[in-house]
XYZ file of N, CA and C in Angstrom:
801
model
N -117.665 191.662 -46.557
C -117.964 191.096 -47.869
C -119.351 190.449 -47.813
N -120.182 190.715 -48.822
C -121.526 190.134 -48.873
C -121.457 188.684 -49.289
N -122.580 187.966 -49.060
C -122.639 186.556 -49.458
C -122.506 186.419 -50.965
N -123.092 187.388 -51.708
C -123.039 187.332 -53.160
C -121.608 187.495 -53.647
N -120.885 188.461 -53.017
C -119.502 188.696 -53.406
C -118.651 187.467 -53.086
N -118.969 186.805 -51.949
C -118.224 185.603 -51.579
C -118.425 184.482 -52.577
N -119.674 184.320 -53.080
C -119.940 183.289 -54.087
C -119.157 183.552 -55.362
N -119.100 184.822 -55.781
C -118.359 185.187 -56.998
C -116.879 184.862 -56.834
N -116.326 185.168 -55.642
C -114.913 184.893 -55.384
C -114.603 183.419 -55.422
N -115.533 182.633 -54.806
C -115.305 181.185 -54.815
C -115.347 180.619 -56.226
N -116.270 181.156 -57.046
C -116.376 180.676 -58.428
C -115.104 181.001 -59.205
N -114.528 182.175 -58.934
C -113.290 182.557 -59.629
C -112.137 181.634 -59.243
N -112.058 181.306 -57.952
C -111.001 180.412 -57.494
C -111.152 179.032 -58.126
N -112.410 178.525 -58.132
C -112.646 177.215 -58.736
C -112.316 177.222 -60.226
N -112.649 178.332 -60.894
C -112.349 178.440 -62.326
C -110.842 178.435 -62.561
N -110.096 179.122 -61.688
C -108.646 179.176 -61.813
C -108.038 177.800 -61.585
N -108.537 177.073 -60.578
C -108.037 175.721 -60.303
C -108.300 174.802 -61.493
N -109.482 174.913 -62.079
C -109.833 174.088 -63.224
C -108.947 174.378 -64.419
N -108.662 175.660 -64.655
C -107.815 176.029 -65.787
C -106.394 175.513 -65.588
N -105.918 175.595 -64.354
C -104.571 175.117 -64.053
C -104.469 173.612 -64.266
N -105.511 172.887 -63.823
C -105.516 171.434 -63.990
C -105.529 171.059 -65.460
N -106.323 171.786 -66.267
C -106.378 171.510 -67.693
C -105.043 171.779 -68.364
N -104.376 172.851 -67.946
C -103.067 173.179 -68.514
C -102.061 172.088 -68.198
N -102.139 171.522 -66.988
C -101.222 170.463 -66.606
C -101.452 169.194 -67.401
N -102.681 168.990 -67.877
C -102.999 167.788 -68.648
C -102.741 167.958 -70.135
N -102.481 169.186 -70.570
C -102.274 169.439 -71.996
C -101.017 168.730 -72.465
N -101.023 168.169 -73.678
C -99.844 167.464 -74.165
C -98.673 168.413 -74.353
N -97.476 167.920 -73.983
C -96.285 168.739 -74.131
C -95.818 168.695 -75.570
N -95.277 169.791 -76.051
C -94.667 169.802 -77.371
C -93.456 168.894 -77.358
N -93.193 168.207 -78.502
C -92.030 167.330 -78.569
C -90.744 168.103 -78.362
N -90.747 169.404 -78.672
C -89.546 170.213 -78.499
C -89.287 170.546 -77.040
N -90.238 170.255 -76.148
C -90.032 170.504 -74.724
C -89.206 169.410 -74.065
N -88.914 168.330 -74.781
C -88.139 167.233 -74.220
C -86.908 166.994 -75.090
N -85.916 166.274 -74.561
C -84.736 165.960 -75.376
C -85.100 165.064 -76.555
N -84.330 165.165 -77.595
C -84.462 164.261 -78.738
C -83.742 162.964 -78.379
N -84.442 161.838 -78.435
C -83.864 160.561 -78.025
C -83.203 159.866 -79.209
N -81.888 159.706 -79.110
C -81.069 159.122 -80.159
C -80.564 157.758 -79.731
N -80.771 156.742 -80.569
C -80.177 155.424 -80.388
C -79.106 155.289 -81.466
N -77.843 155.053 -81.060
C -76.756 155.039 -82.040
C -75.728 153.966 -81.733
N -75.051 153.507 -82.787
C -74.006 152.493 -82.665
C -72.924 152.956 -81.699
N -72.385 152.008 -80.935
C -71.406 152.322 -79.891
C -70.184 153.042 -80.445
N -69.794 152.740 -81.665
C -68.593 153.341 -82.240
C -68.749 154.828 -82.536
N -69.954 155.350 -82.413
C -70.217 156.769 -82.704
C -70.231 157.644 -81.458
N -69.949 157.082 -80.298
C -70.137 157.811 -79.044
C -69.454 159.182 -79.043
N -68.177 159.245 -79.328
C -67.438 160.507 -79.195
C -67.902 161.557 -80.201
N -68.045 161.149 -81.461
C -68.424 162.139 -82.466
C -69.852 162.635 -82.256
N -70.760 161.746 -81.866
C -72.140 162.184 -81.665
C -72.302 162.974 -80.371
N -71.512 162.672 -79.355
C -71.537 163.511 -78.151
C -71.095 164.931 -78.495
N -70.049 165.051 -79.322
C -69.578 166.377 -79.743
C -70.613 167.067 -80.618
N -71.234 166.316 -81.525
C -72.247 166.897 -82.406
C -73.469 167.343 -81.609
N -73.880 166.530 -80.627
C -75.037 166.884 -79.804
C -74.776 168.152 -79.005
N -73.548 168.313 -78.501
C -73.206 169.520 -77.736
C -73.262 170.754 -78.625
N -72.739 170.645 -79.851
C -72.803 171.774 -80.786
C -74.243 172.094 -81.146
N -75.016 171.061 -81.388
C -76.415 171.256 -81.781
C -77.209 171.917 -80.659
N -76.951 171.506 -79.432
C -77.622 172.107 -78.268
C -77.296 173.592 -78.177
N -76.011 173.940 -78.364
C -75.612 175.351 -78.273
C -76.259 176.196 -79.363
N -76.393 175.636 -80.565
C -76.914 176.424 -81.680
C -78.434 176.436 -81.763
N -79.083 175.375 -81.301
C -80.535 175.265 -81.458
C -81.301 175.320 -80.150
N -80.617 175.022 -79.039
C -81.300 174.956 -77.755
C -82.005 173.635 -77.520
N -81.856 172.678 -78.423
C -82.507 171.363 -78.298
C -81.483 170.337 -77.830
N -81.757 169.684 -76.713
C -80.838 168.696 -76.185
C -81.071 167.346 -76.853
N -79.991 166.648 -77.120
C -80.047 165.293 -77.676
C -79.605 164.326 -76.589
N -80.467 163.357 -76.287
C -80.185 162.359 -75.254
C -79.841 161.048 -75.945
N -78.558 160.645 -75.857
C -78.074 159.516 -76.651
C -77.966 158.239 -75.833
N -78.308 157.123 -76.478
C -78.100 155.779 -75.951
C -77.222 155.040 -76.944
N -76.081 154.508 -76.464
C -75.132 153.825 -77.347
C -75.058 152.341 -76.999
N -75.050 151.514 -78.035
C -74.912 150.068 -77.856
C -74.685 149.471 -79.235
N -74.658 148.138 -79.312
C -74.558 147.488 -80.612
C -75.799 147.769 -81.448
N -75.612 147.920 -82.748
C -76.741 148.242 -83.631
C -77.835 147.189 -83.562
N -77.449 145.925 -83.449
C -78.439 144.847 -83.363
C -79.298 144.999 -82.124
N -78.666 145.255 -80.999
C -79.396 145.413 -79.740
C -80.359 146.590 -79.815
N -79.898 147.700 -80.353
C -80.739 148.900 -80.426
C -81.915 148.692 -81.377
N -81.653 148.080 -82.522
C -82.731 147.846 -83.482
C -83.815 146.958 -82.880
N -83.417 145.933 -82.167
C -84.401 145.046 -81.534
C -85.198 145.786 -80.458
N -84.528 146.658 -79.722
C -85.236 147.431 -78.699
C -86.266 148.359 -79.340
N -85.899 148.983 -80.453
C -86.843 149.849 -81.160
C -88.051 149.039 -81.639
N -87.790 147.839 -82.152
C -88.887 146.985 -82.629
C -89.806 146.562 -81.496
N -89.283 146.582 -80.274
C -90.095 146.223 -79.106
C -90.758 147.444 -78.464
N -90.559 148.620 -79.049
C -91.239 149.811 -78.560
C -90.392 150.783 -77.775
N -89.066 150.624 -77.788
C -88.205 151.567 -77.063
C -88.414 152.982 -77.601
N -88.380 153.999 -76.723
C -88.717 155.376 -77.123
C -87.577 156.113 -77.806
N -87.214 155.701 -79.010
C -86.181 156.386 -79.785
C -86.832 157.284 -80.826
N -86.253 158.465 -81.027
C -86.699 159.356 -82.100
C -85.857 159.179 -83.357
N -84.596 158.794 -83.160
C -83.645 158.696 -84.266
C -82.749 157.486 -84.042
N -82.492 156.726 -85.109
C -81.607 155.564 -85.043
C -80.468 155.754 -86.027
N -79.234 155.541 -85.559
C -78.066 155.567 -86.439
C -77.347 154.242 -86.255
N -77.287 153.470 -87.323
C -76.727 152.125 -87.292
C -75.305 152.134 -87.836
N -74.544 151.085 -87.496
C -73.203 150.927 -88.045
C -73.208 150.083 -89.318
N -74.381 149.760 -89.811
C -74.481 149.084 -91.107
C -75.862 149.321 -91.707
N -75.986 148.969 -92.961
C -77.265 149.124 -93.658
C -78.250 148.025 -93.259
N -77.735 146.850 -92.877
C -78.607 145.699 -92.646
C -79.620 145.934 -91.528
N -79.164 146.464 -90.395
C -80.098 146.660 -89.290
C -81.052 147.813 -89.560
N -80.632 148.792 -90.345
C -81.574 149.839 -90.751
C -82.609 149.243 -91.704
N -82.153 148.380 -92.630
C -83.090 147.703 -93.536
C -84.082 146.847 -92.751
N -83.596 146.210 -91.685
C -84.442 145.354 -90.849
C -85.581 146.159 -90.234
N -85.270 147.339 -89.711
C -86.312 148.202 -89.154
C -87.206 148.771 -90.253
N -86.599 149.124 -91.367
C -87.385 149.672 -92.478
C -88.400 148.646 -92.976
N -88.000 147.386 -93.025
C -88.910 146.334 -93.464
C -90.097 146.151 -92.539
N -89.971 146.634 -91.319
C -91.065 146.558 -90.335
C -91.823 147.875 -90.227
N -91.514 148.807 -91.118
C -92.206 150.085 -91.123
C -91.879 150.979 -89.942
N -90.678 150.834 -89.357
C -90.350 151.533 -88.119
C -89.384 152.704 -88.304
N -89.030 153.018 -89.555
C -88.227 154.220 -89.805
C -88.841 155.005 -90.954
N -88.535 156.290 -90.956
C -89.034 157.189 -92.000
C -88.125 157.056 -93.217
N -88.595 156.334 -94.231
C -87.754 155.989 -95.373
C -87.258 157.223 -96.113
N -88.132 158.193 -96.326
C -87.766 159.364 -97.121
C -86.655 160.184 -96.482
N -86.518 160.081 -95.164
C -85.514 160.877 -94.449
C -84.234 160.088 -94.171
N -84.189 158.832 -94.570
C -83.001 157.999 -94.322
C -81.821 158.512 -95.138
N -80.647 158.563 -94.525
C -79.453 159.014 -95.244
C -78.188 158.436 -94.624
N -77.136 158.378 -95.437
C -75.835 157.910 -94.954
C -75.061 159.082 -94.368
N -74.411 158.831 -93.219
C -73.728 159.916 -92.510
C -72.214 159.823 -92.584
N -71.650 158.613 -92.607
C -70.196 158.477 -92.555
C -69.796 157.069 -92.968
N -68.477 156.895 -93.135
C -67.891 155.582 -93.431
C -66.723 155.346 -92.483
N -66.238 154.085 -92.439
C -65.180 153.747 -91.494
C -64.270 152.685 -92.090
N -63.181 152.374 -91.373
C -62.250 151.315 -91.747
C -62.176 150.299 -90.620
N -61.735 149.098 -90.950
C -61.587 148.027 -89.972
C -60.102 147.802 -89.709
N -59.731 147.662 -88.428
C -58.321 147.467 -88.074
C -58.172 146.352 -87.055
N -56.960 145.850 -86.967
C -56.573 144.893 -85.939
C -55.765 145.667 -84.903
N -56.139 145.562 -83.636
C -55.428 146.297 -82.593
C -54.785 145.347 -81.602
N -53.728 145.855 -80.982
C -53.012 145.132 -79.937
C -52.844 146.068 -78.755
N -52.565 145.560 -77.570
C -52.292 146.448 -76.434
C -51.115 147.374 -76.747
N -51.217 148.617 -76.347
C -50.151 149.580 -76.628
C -48.835 149.160 -75.994
N -48.911 148.394 -74.920
C -47.707 147.961 -74.214
C -47.010 146.778 -74.882
N -47.665 146.156 -75.862
C -47.078 144.989 -76.527
C -45.847 145.392 -77.324
N -44.807 144.595 -77.253
C -43.548 144.939 -77.920
C -43.526 144.540 -79.382
N -44.359 143.585 -79.783
C -44.334 143.079 -81.154
C -44.767 144.150 -82.149
N -44.325 143.981 -83.397
C -44.619 144.958 -84.430
C -45.943 144.699 -85.124
N -46.014 145.124 -86.392
C -47.227 144.995 -87.176
C -47.492 143.535 -87.544
N -48.761 143.233 -87.799
C -49.172 141.899 -88.224
C -49.384 141.915 -89.727
N -48.791 140.962 -90.436
C -48.933 140.860 -91.888
C -50.183 140.045 -92.209
N -51.244 140.712 -92.604
C -52.497 140.006 -92.871
C -52.414 139.119 -94.106
N -51.380 139.303 -94.925
C -51.214 138.457 -96.112
C -50.614 137.107 -95.758
N -50.080 136.990 -94.544
C -49.504 135.722 -94.110
C -50.570 134.903 -93.392
N -50.855 133.697 -93.834
C -51.959 132.908 -93.250
C -51.756 132.545 -91.786
N -50.508 132.583 -91.311
C -50.244 132.190 -89.924
C -49.999 133.381 -88.999
N -49.966 134.590 -89.541
C -49.519 135.743 -88.762
C -50.426 136.024 -87.562
N -51.751 136.024 -87.771
C -52.676 136.349 -86.682
C -52.634 135.259 -85.618
N -52.658 134.004 -86.052
C -52.634 132.886 -85.100
C -51.356 132.910 -84.274
N -50.225 133.192 -84.908
C -48.962 133.240 -84.182
C -48.958 134.358 -83.149
N -49.507 135.514 -83.512
C -49.532 136.628 -82.568
C -50.486 136.349 -81.403
N -51.537 135.602 -81.646
C -52.462 135.275 -80.565
C -51.789 134.403 -79.509
N -50.868 133.550 -79.936
C -50.243 132.641 -78.969
C -51.302 131.770 -78.321
N -51.388 131.844 -76.993
C -52.405 131.093 -76.262
C -53.661 131.933 -76.013
N -53.642 133.165 -76.522
C -54.757 134.080 -76.267
C -55.875 133.969 -77.283
N -56.838 134.875 -77.157
C -58.002 134.878 -78.039
C -58.110 136.199 -78.793
N -58.923 136.174 -79.832
C -59.144 137.351 -80.660
C -60.448 138.019 -80.244
N -60.373 139.246 -79.734
C -61.576 139.985 -79.351
C -62.284 140.491 -80.600
N -63.564 140.215 -80.690
C -64.351 140.623 -81.849
C -65.820 140.668 -81.440
N -66.546 141.634 -81.958
C -67.972 141.723 -81.650
C -68.693 140.481 -82.184
N -69.773 140.106 -81.525
C -70.525 138.915 -81.937
C -71.068 139.091 -83.353
N -71.424 137.976 -83.972
C -71.752 137.963 -85.399
C -72.964 138.808 -85.763
N -73.877 139.044 -84.824
C -75.064 139.849 -85.136
C -74.766 141.344 -85.177
N -73.612 141.733 -84.635
C -73.222 143.144 -84.569
C -72.449 143.508 -85.836
N -72.681 144.689 -86.406
C -71.984 145.043 -87.650
C -70.479 144.843 -87.618
N -69.792 145.327 -86.573
C -68.332 145.175 -86.523
C -67.931 143.703 -86.528
N -68.718 142.866 -85.871
C -68.438 141.437 -85.873
C -68.641 140.814 -87.236
N -69.676 141.268 -87.923
C -69.940 140.745 -89.267
C -68.864 141.199 -90.249
N -68.491 142.477 -90.199
C -67.413 142.966 -91.065
C -66.123 142.197 -90.790
N -65.816 141.997 -89.496
C -64.585 141.313 -89.133
C -64.542 139.886 -89.632
N -65.643 139.170 -89.499
C -65.689 137.786 -89.973
C -65.555 137.741 -91.491
N -66.202 138.668 -92.201
C -66.055 138.727 -93.654
C -64.594 138.908 -94.047
N -63.921 139.839 -93.367
C -62.529 140.135 -93.707
C -61.617 138.949 -93.412
N -61.808 138.302 -92.274
C -60.971 137.161 -91.923
C -61.172 136.001 -92.906
N -62.409 135.813 -93.358
C -62.665 134.763 -94.341
C -62.049 135.113 -95.690
N -62.240 136.367 -96.115
C -61.713 136.800 -97.409
C -60.187 136.699 -97.461
N -59.539 136.921 -96.319
C -58.078 136.874 -96.266
C -57.544 135.490 -95.886
N -58.430 134.498 -95.864
C -58.060 133.114 -95.558
C -57.435 132.963 -94.165
N -57.941 133.741 -93.215
C -57.459 133.685 -91.844
C -58.471 133.041 -90.889
N -59.687 132.838 -91.356
C -60.782 132.427 -90.487
C -60.566 131.053 -89.873
N -60.101 130.109 -90.656
C -59.986 128.737 -90.155
C -59.052 128.636 -88.956
N -58.078 129.532 -88.868
C -57.123 129.470 -87.770
C -57.579 130.219 -86.512
N -58.594 131.068 -86.656
C -59.009 131.865 -85.493
C -60.442 131.593 -85.045
N -61.231 130.888 -85.839
C -62.659 130.755 -85.548
C -62.942 130.093 -84.204
N -62.027 129.244 -83.738
C -62.213 128.572 -82.450
C -61.467 129.291 -81.329
N -60.971 130.488 -81.624
C -60.178 131.218 -80.632
C -60.699 132.642 -80.444
N -62.006 132.792 -80.577
C -62.614 134.113 -80.486
C -63.020 134.448 -79.054
N -63.010 135.746 -78.756
C -63.592 136.266 -77.515
C -64.712 137.211 -77.955
N -65.915 136.683 -78.231
C -67.007 137.513 -78.756
C -67.556 138.461 -77.698
N -67.927 139.655 -78.141
C -68.433 140.685 -77.231
C -69.742 141.262 -77.748
N -70.461 141.976 -76.883
C -71.781 142.512 -77.227
C -71.705 143.631 -78.265
N -70.595 144.373 -78.270
C -70.425 145.432 -79.266
C -68.940 145.686 -79.460
N -68.619 146.552 -80.403
C -67.219 146.772 -80.770
C -66.426 147.431 -79.641
N -67.067 148.283 -78.843
C -66.344 148.923 -77.752
C -65.970 147.926 -76.655
N -66.758 146.900 -76.490
C -66.405 145.861 -75.521
C -65.189 145.077 -76.008
N -65.093 144.836 -77.321
C -63.909 144.179 -77.881
C -62.683 145.062 -77.689
N -62.852 146.347 -77.916
C -61.761 147.308 -77.712
C -61.279 147.281 -76.263
N -62.223 147.218 -75.336
C -61.880 147.224 -73.911
C -61.069 145.988 -73.520
N -61.377 144.829 -74.093
C -60.620 143.622 -73.782
C -59.149 143.787 -74.150
N -58.908 144.374 -75.311
C -57.519 144.581 -75.739
C -56.854 145.649 -74.879
N -57.581 146.729 -74.593
C -57.017 147.821 -73.790
C -56.601 147.337 -72.407
N -57.353 146.388 -71.857
C -57.022 145.852 -70.529
C -55.979 144.732 -70.592
N -55.564 144.383 -71.810
C -54.579 143.322 -71.956
C -55.144 141.934 -71.770
N -56.456 141.783 -71.827
C -57.080 140.471 -71.628
C -57.022 139.619 -72.892
N -56.873 140.265 -74.044
C -56.653 139.545 -75.297
C -55.497 140.233 -76.029
N -54.697 139.465 -76.769
C -53.552 140.065 -77.457
C -53.911 140.819 -78.726
N -55.097 140.526 -79.279
C -55.523 141.185 -80.515
C -57.036 141.387 -80.489
N -57.505 142.371 -81.266
C -58.938 142.604 -81.406
C -59.250 143.244 -82.740
N -60.452 142.995 -83.226
C -60.916 143.593 -84.480
C -61.897 144.707 -84.141
N -61.548 145.933 -84.512
C -62.373 147.101 -84.193
C -62.339 148.066 -85.374
N -63.055 149.167 -85.240
C -63.001 150.212 -86.256
C -61.770 151.093 -86.042
N -61.314 151.706 -87.118
C -60.171 152.616 -87.022
C -60.455 153.760 -86.055
N -61.696 154.235 -86.027
C -62.044 155.339 -85.127
C -62.014 154.915 -83.671
N -62.272 153.639 -83.389
C -62.176 153.146 -82.018
C -60.728 153.197 -81.542
N -59.811 152.780 -82.413
C -58.397 152.777 -82.050
C -57.897 154.186 -81.755
N -58.486 155.188 -82.406
C -58.060 156.577 -82.193
C -58.406 157.092 -80.803
N -59.485 156.595 -80.227
C -59.944 157.159 -78.951
C -59.470 156.367 -77.741
N -58.733 155.287 -77.959
C -58.265 154.469 -76.841
C -56.731 154.445 -76.829
N -56.149 155.147 -75.877
C -54.686 155.271 -75.811
C -53.992 153.973 -75.444
N -54.720 153.014 -74.897
C -54.099 151.783 -74.439
C -54.026 150.701 -75.517
N -54.391 151.049 -76.751
C -54.228 150.109 -77.857
C -53.455 150.789 -78.983
N -52.924 149.980 -79.871
C -52.286 150.510 -81.073
C -52.705 149.650 -82.267
N -52.679 150.226 -83.435
C -53.066 149.505 -84.648
C -51.948 148.555 -85.047
N -52.295 147.268 -85.193
C -51.328 146.253 -85.599
C -51.475 145.897 -87.074
N -52.625 146.219 -87.679
C -52.854 145.970 -89.107
C -54.126 146.692 -89.525
N -54.190 147.051 -90.794
C -55.386 147.673 -91.373
C -55.945 146.712 -92.413
N -57.196 146.350 -92.275
C -57.810 145.428 -93.224
C -58.063 146.137 -94.561
N -57.818 145.461 -95.668
C -58.130 146.052 -96.972
C -59.633 146.340 -97.083
N -59.979 147.439 -97.704
C -61.406 147.799 -97.799
C -62.192 146.805 -98.640
N -61.520 146.092 -99.548
C -62.248 145.125 -100.372
C -62.385 143.759 -99.709
N -61.943 143.664 -98.434
C -62.073 142.398 -97.712
C -63.439 142.255 -97.046
N -64.237 143.300 -97.089
C -65.573 143.275 -96.475
C -66.449 144.290 -97.184
N -67.742 144.227 -96.955
C -68.636 145.216 -97.547
C -68.328 146.583 -96.948
N -68.643 147.671 -97.651
C -68.332 149.001 -97.117
C -68.968 149.237 -95.750
N -68.198 149.860 -94.864
C -68.681 150.173 -93.516
C -69.352 151.538 -93.559
N -70.670 151.543 -93.498
C -71.446 152.773 -93.638
C -72.378 152.954 -92.442
N -72.653 154.208 -92.117
C -73.521 154.550 -90.983
C -74.767 155.288 -91.491
N -75.883 154.579 -91.673
C -77.125 155.242 -92.052
C -77.893 155.718 -90.821
N -78.625 156.814 -90.995
C -79.482 157.327 -89.930
C -80.881 157.586 -90.464
N -81.884 157.427 -89.601
C -83.264 157.681 -90.013
C -84.130 157.948 -88.791
N -85.140 158.824 -88.929
C -86.103 159.015 -87.836
C -86.886 157.725 -87.593
N -87.235 157.506 -86.347
C -87.967 156.294 -85.959
C -89.468 156.571 -85.936
N -90.226 155.652 -86.493
C -91.691 155.691 -86.400
C -92.079 154.860 -85.174
N -92.143 155.516 -84.034
C -92.336 154.826 -82.770
C -93.678 154.107 -82.696
N -93.677 152.972 -82.014
C -94.898 152.178 -81.885
C -95.979 152.924 -81.122
N -95.563 153.807 -80.176
C -96.560 154.542 -79.405
C -97.009 155.834 -80.090
N -96.453 156.113 -81.275
C -96.846 157.305 -82.024
C -96.360 158.607 -81.447
N -95.481 158.548 -80.431
C -95.058 159.764 -79.744
C -93.685 160.260 -80.189
N -93.161 159.717 -81.280
C -91.833 160.119 -81.734
C -91.816 161.508 -82.349
N -90.637 162.084 -82.408
C -90.453 163.418 -82.986
C -89.715 163.270 -84.312
N -90.450 162.913 -85.347
C -89.844 162.681 -86.655
C -89.249 163.971 -87.211
N -89.969 165.064 -87.073
C -89.458 166.337 -87.592
C -88.172 166.747 -86.871
N -88.149 166.608 -85.547
C -86.947 166.948 -84.790
C -85.769 166.070 -85.180
N -86.024 164.788 -85.419
C -84.966 163.877 -85.845
C -84.436 164.278 -87.211
N -85.317 164.709 -88.107
C -84.891 165.147 -89.431
C -84.003 166.383 -89.343
N -84.336 167.287 -88.443
C -83.533 168.507 -88.288
C -82.131 168.157 -87.786
N -82.041 167.233 -86.829
C -80.723 166.846 -86.328
C -79.933 166.104 -87.405
N -80.605 165.280 -88.216
C -79.933 164.629 -89.335
C -79.408 165.655 -90.330
N -80.185 166.705 -90.570
C -79.722 167.782 -91.450
C -78.441 168.400 -90.911
N -78.380 168.563 -89.594
C -77.166 169.113 -88.980
C -75.989 168.165 -89.189
N -76.211 166.856 -88.996
C -75.127 165.891 -89.132
C -74.597 165.801 -90.558
N -75.447 166.061 -91.545
C -75.012 166.002 -92.941
C -74.586 167.366 -93.475
N -74.698 168.393 -92.658
C -74.258 169.735 -93.068
C -72.733 169.799 -93.065
N -72.137 170.820 -93.682
C -70.678 170.963 -93.634
C -70.130 170.960 -92.205
N -70.843 171.585 -91.290
C -70.405 171.613 -89.893
C -70.407 170.214 -89.287
N -71.485 169.470 -89.510
C -71.567 168.117 -88.979
C -70.546 167.185 -89.610
N -70.371 167.277 -90.922
C -69.405 166.420 -91.602
C -67.970 166.735 -91.196
N -67.698 167.997 -90.858
C -66.369 168.362 -90.351
C -66.089 167.654 -89.028
N -67.114 167.495 -88.212
C -66.945 166.773 -86.953
C -66.617 165.301 -87.203
N -67.318 164.681 -88.137
C -67.031 163.286 -88.448
C -65.581 163.127 -88.916
N -65.121 164.036 -89.759
C -63.728 163.958 -90.215
C -62.755 164.146 -89.056
N -63.080 165.053 -88.158
C -62.223 165.318 -87.000
C -62.044 164.061 -86.150
N -63.056 163.222 -86.089
C -62.979 162.011 -85.275
C -62.557 160.789 -86.082
N -62.090 161.011 -87.309
C -61.503 159.934 -88.084
C -62.410 159.203 -89.044
N -63.657 159.620 -89.145
C -64.577 158.980 -90.090
C -64.365 159.532 -91.491
N -64.724 158.758 -92.479
C -64.644 159.183 -93.881
C -66.034 159.581 -94.362
N -66.108 160.354 -95.436
C -67.426 160.685 -95.997
C -68.124 159.416 -96.471
N -69.452 159.374 -96.412
C -70.169 158.172 -96.882
C -70.029 157.998 -98.383
N -69.994 156.742 -98.805
C -69.867 156.442 -100.229
C -71.173 156.726 -100.945
């Protein structure tokens, strides 16, 4: 090989290395990564099922983080990398919307729920009469009432219902507050508290509890689940991808899944 031919070869190799390095630095398409979903803890089962269906039909994976709506909303406000937020109430979605952190035009309601009082499945006692002012206190005995903390939607709904039914004064000093509704459910399932306030859909997925009473729907504001794409602080969110997944959740196929897991259509 001549010196000239060797120089040409070296230049080609250097050019190839440079092109490879540039390709590695090129920004990845948002569709090359999972869609990051932040959602209320009570939605875990239905959204896991919906994400699996969506992955099979679209090839796009949804990576879900579940916790109390208050906790998730605050994390988003601090810059957490969420593409889509689904809250268990309108208030925390409004809170993010007021800070310009969700796509208002794409916001929509996905489902509704009911509030119930649960007891350990092993408990021998029957139903609790919520119309009786002493019924809940008597069933608690020396125990406490598991309920999500007041900043969490389930906790707020529960406190509204207990006040509306004139039960609050007897239980307010006997609460076992938890970070989210699933933690309240777990306390009852483990027998650590004799009663807990949770969603009807939570009671369906936990075999170790049973429904002891159903709260009247007019005892609290409607339990609704709004969803909206997140306008991430770092500008790297996938608003379009979040909108497509929301379209799936509001489609007949997605709504059939919500019904299958015990949710009602949104009002």
